[in-house]
Short mmCIF file of C-alpha atoms and ligand atoms in Angstrom, two decimals:
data_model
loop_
_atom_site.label_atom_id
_atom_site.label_comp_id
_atom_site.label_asym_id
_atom_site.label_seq_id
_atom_site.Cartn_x
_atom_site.Cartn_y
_atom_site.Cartn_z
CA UNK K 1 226.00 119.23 104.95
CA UNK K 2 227.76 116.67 106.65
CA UNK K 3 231.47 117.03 107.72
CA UNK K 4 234.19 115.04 106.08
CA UNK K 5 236.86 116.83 108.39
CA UNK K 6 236.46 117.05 111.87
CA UNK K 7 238.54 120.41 114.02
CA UNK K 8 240.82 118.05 116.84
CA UNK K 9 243.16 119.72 119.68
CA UNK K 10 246.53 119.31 117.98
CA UNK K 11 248.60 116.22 119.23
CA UNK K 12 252.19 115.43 119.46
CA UNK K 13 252.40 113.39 116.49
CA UNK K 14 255.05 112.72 113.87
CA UNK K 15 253.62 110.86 111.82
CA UNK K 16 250.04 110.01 110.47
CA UNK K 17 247.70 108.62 112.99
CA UNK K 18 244.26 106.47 112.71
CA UNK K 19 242.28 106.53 115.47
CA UNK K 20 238.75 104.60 115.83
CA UNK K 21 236.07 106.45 117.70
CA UNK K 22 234.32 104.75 120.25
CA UNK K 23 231.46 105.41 122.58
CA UNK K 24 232.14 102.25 124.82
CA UNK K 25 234.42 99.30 124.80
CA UNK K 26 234.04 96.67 122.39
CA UNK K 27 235.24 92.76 122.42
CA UNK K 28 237.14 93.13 119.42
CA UNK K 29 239.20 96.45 120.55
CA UNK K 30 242.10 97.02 118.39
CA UNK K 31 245.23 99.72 119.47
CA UNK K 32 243.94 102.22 117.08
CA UNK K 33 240.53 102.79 119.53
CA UNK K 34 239.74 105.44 121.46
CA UNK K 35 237.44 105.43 124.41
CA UNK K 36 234.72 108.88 125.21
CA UNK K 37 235.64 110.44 128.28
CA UNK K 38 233.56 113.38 128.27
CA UNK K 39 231.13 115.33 126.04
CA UNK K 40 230.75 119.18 126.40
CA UNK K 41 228.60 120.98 123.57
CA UNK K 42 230.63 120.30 120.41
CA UNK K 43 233.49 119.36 122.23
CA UNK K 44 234.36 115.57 122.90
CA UNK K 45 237.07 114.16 124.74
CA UNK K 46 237.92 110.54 124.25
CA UNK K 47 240.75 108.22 125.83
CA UNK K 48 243.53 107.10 123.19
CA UNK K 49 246.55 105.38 125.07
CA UNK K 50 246.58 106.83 128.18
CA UNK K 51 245.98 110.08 126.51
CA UNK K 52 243.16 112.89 126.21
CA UNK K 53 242.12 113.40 122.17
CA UNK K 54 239.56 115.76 121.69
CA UNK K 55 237.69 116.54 119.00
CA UNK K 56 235.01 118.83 117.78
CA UNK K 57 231.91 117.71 116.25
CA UNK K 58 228.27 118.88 116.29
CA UNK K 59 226.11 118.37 119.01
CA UNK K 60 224.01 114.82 118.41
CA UNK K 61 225.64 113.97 115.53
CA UNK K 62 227.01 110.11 116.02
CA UNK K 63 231.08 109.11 115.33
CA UNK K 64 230.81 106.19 117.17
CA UNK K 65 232.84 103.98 114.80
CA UNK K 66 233.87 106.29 112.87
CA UNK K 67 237.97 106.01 111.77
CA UNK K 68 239.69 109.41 111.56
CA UNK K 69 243.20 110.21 110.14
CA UNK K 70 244.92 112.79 111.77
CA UNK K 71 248.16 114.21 110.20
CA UNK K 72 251.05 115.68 111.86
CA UNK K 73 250.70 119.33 112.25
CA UNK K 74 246.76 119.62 111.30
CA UNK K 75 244.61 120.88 113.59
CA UNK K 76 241.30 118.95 111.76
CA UNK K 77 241.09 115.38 111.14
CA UNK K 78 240.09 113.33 107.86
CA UNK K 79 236.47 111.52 108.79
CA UNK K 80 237.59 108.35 106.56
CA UNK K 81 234.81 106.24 107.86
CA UNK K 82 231.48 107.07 109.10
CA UNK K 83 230.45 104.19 110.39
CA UNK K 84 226.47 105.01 109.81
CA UNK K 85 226.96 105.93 106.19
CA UNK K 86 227.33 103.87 103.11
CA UNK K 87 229.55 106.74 101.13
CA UNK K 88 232.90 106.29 102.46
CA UNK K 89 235.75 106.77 99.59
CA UNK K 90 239.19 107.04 99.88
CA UNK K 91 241.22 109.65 98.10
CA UNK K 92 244.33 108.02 97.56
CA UNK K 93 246.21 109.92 95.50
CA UNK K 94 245.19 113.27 93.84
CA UNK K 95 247.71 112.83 90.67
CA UNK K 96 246.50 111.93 87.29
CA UNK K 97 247.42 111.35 83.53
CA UNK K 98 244.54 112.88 82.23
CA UNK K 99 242.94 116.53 82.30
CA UNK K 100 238.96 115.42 81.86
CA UNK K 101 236.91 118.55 80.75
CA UNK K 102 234.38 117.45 83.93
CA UNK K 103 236.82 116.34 86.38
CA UNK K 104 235.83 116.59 90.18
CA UNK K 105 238.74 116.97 91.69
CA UNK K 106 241.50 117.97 89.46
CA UNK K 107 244.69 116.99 89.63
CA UNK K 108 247.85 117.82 91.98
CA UNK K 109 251.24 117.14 91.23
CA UNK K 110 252.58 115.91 94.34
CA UNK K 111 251.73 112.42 95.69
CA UNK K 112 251.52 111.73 99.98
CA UNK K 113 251.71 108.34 100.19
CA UNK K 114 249.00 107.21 103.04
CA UNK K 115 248.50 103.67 101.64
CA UNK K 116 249.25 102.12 105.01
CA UNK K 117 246.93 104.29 107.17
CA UNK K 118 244.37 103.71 104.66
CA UNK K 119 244.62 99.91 105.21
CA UNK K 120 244.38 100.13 108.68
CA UNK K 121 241.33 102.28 107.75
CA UNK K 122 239.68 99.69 106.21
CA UNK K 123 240.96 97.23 108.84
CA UNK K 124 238.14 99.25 111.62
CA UNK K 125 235.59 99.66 109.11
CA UNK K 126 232.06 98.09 109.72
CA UNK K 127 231.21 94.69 108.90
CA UNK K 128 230.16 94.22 105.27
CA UNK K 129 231.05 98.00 104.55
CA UNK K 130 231.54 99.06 101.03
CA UNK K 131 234.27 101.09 100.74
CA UNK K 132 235.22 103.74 97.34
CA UNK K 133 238.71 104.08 95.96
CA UNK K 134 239.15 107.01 93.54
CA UNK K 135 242.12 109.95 92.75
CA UNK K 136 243.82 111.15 90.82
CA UNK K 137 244.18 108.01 89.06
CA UNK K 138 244.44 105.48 91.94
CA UNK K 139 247.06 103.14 89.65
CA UNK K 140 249.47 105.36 89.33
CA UNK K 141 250.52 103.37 92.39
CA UNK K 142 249.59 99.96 91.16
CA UNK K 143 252.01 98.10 93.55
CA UNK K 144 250.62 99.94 96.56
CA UNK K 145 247.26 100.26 95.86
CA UNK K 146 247.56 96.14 95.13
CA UNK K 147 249.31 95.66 98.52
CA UNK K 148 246.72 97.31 100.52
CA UNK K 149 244.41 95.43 98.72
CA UNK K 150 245.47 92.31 99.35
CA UNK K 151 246.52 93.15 103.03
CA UNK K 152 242.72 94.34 103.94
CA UNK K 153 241.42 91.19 101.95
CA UNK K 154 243.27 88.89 104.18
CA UNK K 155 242.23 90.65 107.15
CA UNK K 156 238.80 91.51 106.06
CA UNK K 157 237.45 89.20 103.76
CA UNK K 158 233.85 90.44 104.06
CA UNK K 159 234.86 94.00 102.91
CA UNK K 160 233.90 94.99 99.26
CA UNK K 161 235.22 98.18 96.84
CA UNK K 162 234.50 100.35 94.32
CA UNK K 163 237.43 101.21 92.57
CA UNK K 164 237.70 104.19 90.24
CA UNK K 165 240.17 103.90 87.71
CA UNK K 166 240.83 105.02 84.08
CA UNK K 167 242.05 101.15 83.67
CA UNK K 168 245.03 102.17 81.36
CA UNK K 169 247.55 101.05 83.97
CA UNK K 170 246.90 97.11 83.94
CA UNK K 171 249.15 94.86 82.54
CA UNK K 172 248.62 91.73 81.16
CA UNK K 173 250.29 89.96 83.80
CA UNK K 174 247.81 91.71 86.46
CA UNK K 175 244.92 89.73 85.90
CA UNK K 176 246.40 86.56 87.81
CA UNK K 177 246.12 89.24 91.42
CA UNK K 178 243.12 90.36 89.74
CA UNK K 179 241.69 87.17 89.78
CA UNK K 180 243.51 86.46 93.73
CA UNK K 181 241.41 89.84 94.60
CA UNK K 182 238.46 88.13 93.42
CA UNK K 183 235.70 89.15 91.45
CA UNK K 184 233.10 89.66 94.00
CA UNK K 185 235.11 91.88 96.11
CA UNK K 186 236.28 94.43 93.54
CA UNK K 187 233.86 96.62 91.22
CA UNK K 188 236.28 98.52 88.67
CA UNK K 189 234.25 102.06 87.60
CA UNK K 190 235.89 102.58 84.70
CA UNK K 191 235.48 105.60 82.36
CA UNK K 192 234.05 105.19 78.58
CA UNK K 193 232.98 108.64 76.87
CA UNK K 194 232.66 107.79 73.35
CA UNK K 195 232.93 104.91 70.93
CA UNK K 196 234.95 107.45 68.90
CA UNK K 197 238.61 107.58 70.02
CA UNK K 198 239.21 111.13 69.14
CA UNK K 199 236.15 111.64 71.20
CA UNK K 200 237.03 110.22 73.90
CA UNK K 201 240.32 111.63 74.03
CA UNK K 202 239.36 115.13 73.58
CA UNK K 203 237.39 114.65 77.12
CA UNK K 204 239.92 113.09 78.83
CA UNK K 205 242.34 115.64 77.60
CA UNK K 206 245.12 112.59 76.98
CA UNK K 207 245.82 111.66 72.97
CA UNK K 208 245.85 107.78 72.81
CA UNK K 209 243.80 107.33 75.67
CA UNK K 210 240.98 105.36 74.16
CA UNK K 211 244.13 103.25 72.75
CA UNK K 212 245.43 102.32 76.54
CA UNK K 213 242.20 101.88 77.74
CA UNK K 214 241.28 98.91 75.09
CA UNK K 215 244.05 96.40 76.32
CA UNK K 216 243.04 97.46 80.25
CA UNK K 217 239.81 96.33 79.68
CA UNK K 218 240.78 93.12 78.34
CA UNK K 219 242.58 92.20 80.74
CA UNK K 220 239.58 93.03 83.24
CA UNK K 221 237.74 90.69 80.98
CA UNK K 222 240.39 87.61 81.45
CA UNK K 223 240.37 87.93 84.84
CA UNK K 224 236.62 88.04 85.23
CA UNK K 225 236.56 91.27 87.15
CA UNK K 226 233.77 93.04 87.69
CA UNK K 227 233.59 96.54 86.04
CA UNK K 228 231.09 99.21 85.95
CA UNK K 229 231.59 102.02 82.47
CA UNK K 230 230.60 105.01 83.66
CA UNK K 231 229.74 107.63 80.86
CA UNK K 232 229.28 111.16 81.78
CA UNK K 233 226.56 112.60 79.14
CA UNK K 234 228.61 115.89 78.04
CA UNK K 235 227.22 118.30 75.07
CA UNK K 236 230.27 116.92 74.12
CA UNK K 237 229.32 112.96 73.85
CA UNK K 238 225.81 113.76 73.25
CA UNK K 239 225.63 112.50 69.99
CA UNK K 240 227.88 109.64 70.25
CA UNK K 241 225.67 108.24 73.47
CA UNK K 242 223.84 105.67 70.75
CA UNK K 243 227.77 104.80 69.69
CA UNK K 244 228.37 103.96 73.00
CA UNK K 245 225.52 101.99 73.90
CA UNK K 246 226.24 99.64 70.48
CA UNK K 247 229.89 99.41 70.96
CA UNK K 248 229.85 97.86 74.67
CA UNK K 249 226.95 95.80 73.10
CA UNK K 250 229.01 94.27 71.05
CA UNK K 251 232.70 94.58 72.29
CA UNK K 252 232.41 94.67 76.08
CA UNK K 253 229.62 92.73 76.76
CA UNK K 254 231.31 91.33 79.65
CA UNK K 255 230.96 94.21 81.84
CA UNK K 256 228.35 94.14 84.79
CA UNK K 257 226.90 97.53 84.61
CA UNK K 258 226.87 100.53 82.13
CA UNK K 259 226.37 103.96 84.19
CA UNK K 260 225.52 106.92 82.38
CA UNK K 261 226.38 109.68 84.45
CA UNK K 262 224.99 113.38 85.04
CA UNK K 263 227.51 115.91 85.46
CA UNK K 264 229.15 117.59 88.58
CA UNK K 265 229.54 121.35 89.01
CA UNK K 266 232.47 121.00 90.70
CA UNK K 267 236.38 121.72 89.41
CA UNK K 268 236.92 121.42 86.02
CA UNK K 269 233.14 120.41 85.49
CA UNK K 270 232.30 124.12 87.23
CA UNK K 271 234.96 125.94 85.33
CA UNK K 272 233.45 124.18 81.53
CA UNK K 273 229.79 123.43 82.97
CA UNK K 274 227.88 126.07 79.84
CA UNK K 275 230.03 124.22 77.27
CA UNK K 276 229.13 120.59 78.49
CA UNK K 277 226.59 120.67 80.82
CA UNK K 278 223.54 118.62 78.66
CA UNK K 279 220.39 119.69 79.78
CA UNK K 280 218.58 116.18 80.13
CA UNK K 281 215.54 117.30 80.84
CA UNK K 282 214.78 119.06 77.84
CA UNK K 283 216.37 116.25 75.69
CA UNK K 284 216.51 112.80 76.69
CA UNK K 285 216.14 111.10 73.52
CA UNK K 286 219.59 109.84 72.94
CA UNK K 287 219.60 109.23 76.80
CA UNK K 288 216.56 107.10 76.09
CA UNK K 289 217.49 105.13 72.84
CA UNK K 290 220.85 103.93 74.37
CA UNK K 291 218.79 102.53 77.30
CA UNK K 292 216.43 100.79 75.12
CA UNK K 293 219.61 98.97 73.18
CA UNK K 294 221.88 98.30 76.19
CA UNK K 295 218.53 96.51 78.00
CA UNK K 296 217.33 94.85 74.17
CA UNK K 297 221.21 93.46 74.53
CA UNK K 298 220.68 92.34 78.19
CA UNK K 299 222.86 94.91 79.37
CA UNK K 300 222.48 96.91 82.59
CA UNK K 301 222.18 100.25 82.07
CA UNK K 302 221.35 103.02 85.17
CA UNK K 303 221.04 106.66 85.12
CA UNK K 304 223.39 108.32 87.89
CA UNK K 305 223.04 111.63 89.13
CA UNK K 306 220.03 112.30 87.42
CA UNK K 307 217.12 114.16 89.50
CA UNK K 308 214.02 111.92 88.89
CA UNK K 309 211.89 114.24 87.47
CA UNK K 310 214.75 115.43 85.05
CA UNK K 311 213.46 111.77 83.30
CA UNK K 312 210.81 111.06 82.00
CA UNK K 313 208.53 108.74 83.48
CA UNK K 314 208.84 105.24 81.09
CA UNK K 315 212.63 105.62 82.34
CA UNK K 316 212.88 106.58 86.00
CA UNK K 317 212.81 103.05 87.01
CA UNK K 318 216.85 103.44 85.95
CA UNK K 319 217.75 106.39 87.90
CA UNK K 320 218.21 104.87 91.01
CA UNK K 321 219.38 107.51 94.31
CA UNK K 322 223.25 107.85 93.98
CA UNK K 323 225.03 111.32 94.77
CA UNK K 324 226.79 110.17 98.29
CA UNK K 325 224.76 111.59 101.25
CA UNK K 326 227.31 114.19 102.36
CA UNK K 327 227.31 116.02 99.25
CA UNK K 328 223.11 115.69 98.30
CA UNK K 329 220.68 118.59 98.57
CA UNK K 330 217.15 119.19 97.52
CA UNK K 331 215.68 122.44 96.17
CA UNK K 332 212.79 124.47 97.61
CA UNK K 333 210.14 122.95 94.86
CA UNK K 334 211.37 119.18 96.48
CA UNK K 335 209.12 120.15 99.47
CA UNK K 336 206.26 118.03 99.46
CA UNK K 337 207.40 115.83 95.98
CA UNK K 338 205.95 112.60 96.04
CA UNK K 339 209.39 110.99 94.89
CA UNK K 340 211.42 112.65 97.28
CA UNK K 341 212.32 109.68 99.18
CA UNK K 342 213.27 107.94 96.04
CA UNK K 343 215.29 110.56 94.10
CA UNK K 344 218.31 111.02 94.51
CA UNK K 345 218.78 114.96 94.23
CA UNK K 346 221.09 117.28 93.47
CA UNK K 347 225.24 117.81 94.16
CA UNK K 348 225.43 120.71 97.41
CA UNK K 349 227.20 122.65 94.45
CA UNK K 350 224.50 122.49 91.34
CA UNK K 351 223.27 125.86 90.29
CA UNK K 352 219.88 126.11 89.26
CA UNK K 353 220.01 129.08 87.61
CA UNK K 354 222.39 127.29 84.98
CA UNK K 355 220.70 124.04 85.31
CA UNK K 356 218.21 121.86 84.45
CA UNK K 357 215.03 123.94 82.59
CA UNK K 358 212.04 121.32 83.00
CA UNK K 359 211.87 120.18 86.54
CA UNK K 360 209.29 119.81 89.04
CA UNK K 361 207.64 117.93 91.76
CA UNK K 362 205.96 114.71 90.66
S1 SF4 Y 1 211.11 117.71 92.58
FE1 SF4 Y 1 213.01 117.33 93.71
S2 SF4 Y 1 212.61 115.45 94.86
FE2 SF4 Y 1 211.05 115.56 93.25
S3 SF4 Y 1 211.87 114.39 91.56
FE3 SF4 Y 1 212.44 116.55 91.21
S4 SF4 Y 1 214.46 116.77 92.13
FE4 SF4 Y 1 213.57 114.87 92.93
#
C-alpha cells in the first residue's frame, strides 16, 4: 500500500507548513523547496531554509516532487502530492449535510480551515497534474474553495480538477465565476442515485435533497460546466438504475459523463455493505440496459470500480481502471489473468468473503 502520511522529526512550527521535496535544485525553485542532504535507510534528511527536515519514507520509494503538509504538533506529514502519481485529492473539509448510506469518509463536525496551504499545494504540483477536490461537502465553504480556485488558476493555468460536490450549494449568481473558472479546467462529480426523489433522499440521508440538487445542476448547465453524475449501484437504487439512465436522457443531457459506480467497503459503506452491497456479477441486467439507453441517447456512460470480470464481456469496454493506485489490490486468483493490466481491481478494504460470487481470471 502506498503511504499517504509520511513519519517527519517534529519541527518548531506554529502554524501549517508546505514543503516541496526535492532531490536536486531546480530553475524554477520556489521558498516552499527543500533540498536532500542525506539518505540513511528510511531516513532522509533534506535542507529547508537553512534548516535540517527529516523525514521517513521507505527505502527506494521516490518523493522527489512530492508537496507535504506538515501541521504544528504532528509528528507525520500529509503526502498531498506525489508527484509520480495521477491520484492526488484534497480533503478539504470533512463536514457534510448529508449522511449517505455508502459514504467513504463520514462526516466530522469540526472544520480546519487549510484552504491556503492547499493552494500553495497546487501552486508545486506537476505540470498538467490533475488534481481531486472532495469532503465532506467541499461547498460548504463556497467562498474559499472559489478563492483558491481562482488563485491556483491564475498561477497555474495548465492545472485541471475534479471536484466532488453534492452541487446543492450553487447559486444562481455562481455560474458567472463558474464560467471565469472555465469549463475545461473544472469537472464537477456530482451525485445522482435515483430518478425518484424519495429515493434519492433516503440514500443521502437529507429530505429535500433531490429538490436542492435540481436548481444546482442548472446552474452547472448555464454556465457550461463540465459535470460527471456519479451513481453508486446500491440494492437500494437497483431497480431505479433504468430511471436514472432515462431521466438524465432526457433532463440532463448536458452533462459530459454518467459514472455508475461500484461500492466502497469503507465507513458507512462497511458498516451497511450486506444491506446495499449489489452483487454485479451475478446480476448485471439493469447495469446493462441503462448502458444500452444512455449510449442509444449519445450519452457517456462508464462503469467505475467494477472488477472486469465482475462484467460481462459485451460491456467491459466501459469499465475502464479507476480505484486510485494507493488504495488498489488484486486477489490471489488475479495471478496470471490476462486482463490484469487492464482492470482496475479491487479497494485495499473489499472483503471477498462478502463480495462478489462470480469472478475469475479471464
Ligand atoms: S481476475 Fe482479477 S485481474 Fe482478472 S479481471 Fe478479475 S479482478 Fe481483474
Amino acid at each position: 500500500m502506498i503511504d499517504l502520511r509520511l513519519k517527519v522529526d517534529p519541527l518548531p512550527i506554529v502554524e501549517p507548513l508546505v514543503v516541496r521535496l526535492l532531490d536536486q535544485p531546480v530553475d524554477n525553485r520556489t521558498e516552499h523547496d527543500a533540498i536532500i542532504l542525506d539518505i540513511d535507510g528510511d531516513r532522509r534528511e533534506y535542507e529547508y531554509h537553512g534548516f535540517s527536515f527529516t523525514v521517513h519514507a521507505r527505502p527506494h520509494e521516490s518523493l522527489d516532487g512530492d508537496v507535504l503538509l506538515v501541521l504544528p504538533g504532528q509528528a507525520s506529514a500529509h503526502r498531498l502530492i506525489r508527484a509520480n502519481s495521477n491520484h492526488n485529492t484534497f480533503l478539504v473539509t470533512e463536514q457534510c449535510d448529508q449522511l449517505c448510506v455508502m459514504c467513504s469518509q463520514p462526516p466530522k463536525k469540526y472544520h480546519f480551515d487549510l484552504f491556503d496551504q492547499l493552494a500553495v499545494a497546487a501552486s508545486l504540483a506537476p505540470r498538467d497534474a490533475m488534481i481531486g477536490i472532495s469532503g465532506g461537502e467541499p461547498l460548504l465553504h463556497k467562498e474559499r474553495l472559489f478563492q483558491m480556485l481562482f488563485a491556483v488558476s491564475a498561477s497555474r493555468p495548465d492545472l485541471r480538477f475534479h471536484i466532488l460536490t453534492n452541487a446543492q450549494h450553487f447559486e444562481p449568481q455562481d455560474a458567472e465565476r463558474l464560467v471565469a473558472l472555465g469549463s475545461d479546467r473544472i469537472l464537477w462529480g456530482v451525485p445522482l442515485y435515483s430518478a425518484n426523489p424519495k429515493t434519492h433522499d433516503r440514500i443521502v440521508g437529507k429530505e429535500g435533497a433531490f429538490a436542492s440538487l435540481e436548481p444546482g445542476l442548472a446552474t452547472l448547465m448555464r454556465a457550461g460546466a463540465s459535470v460527471e453524475l456519479r451513481t453508486v449501484v446500491l440494492q437500494q437504487n437497483w431497480e431505479d438504475l433504468i430511471g436514472v439512465a432515462e431521466f438524465i436522457a432526457t433532463r440532463l443531457g448536458f452533462i459530459s459523463v454518467w459514472a455508475i459506480m461500484q461500492l466502497e467497503r469503507i465507513g458507512y459503506g462497511r458498516m451497511n455493505w450486506a444491506s446495499s452491497f449489489k452483487d454485479t456479477s451475478a446480476d448485471f441486467e439493469q447495469a446493462a440496459r441503462a448502458i444500452d439507453i444512455a449510449a442509444a441517447r449519445g450519452l457517456k456512460a462508464w462503469l467505475y470500480n467494477f472488477p472486469l470480470c465482475s462484467v460481462p464481456q459485451d460491456y467491459r469496454g466501459y469499465a475502464p481502471s479507476t480505484i486510485s493506485d494507493w488504495k488498489r489490490k488484486y486477489l490471489d486468483f488475479c495471478d496470471g489473468c490476462g486482463a490484469r493490466e487492464t482492470c482496475g481491481g479491487f479497494f485495499q478494504w473489499y472483503d471477498h468473503k462478502e463480495g462478489f460470487n462470480g469472478l475469475g481470471p479471464i
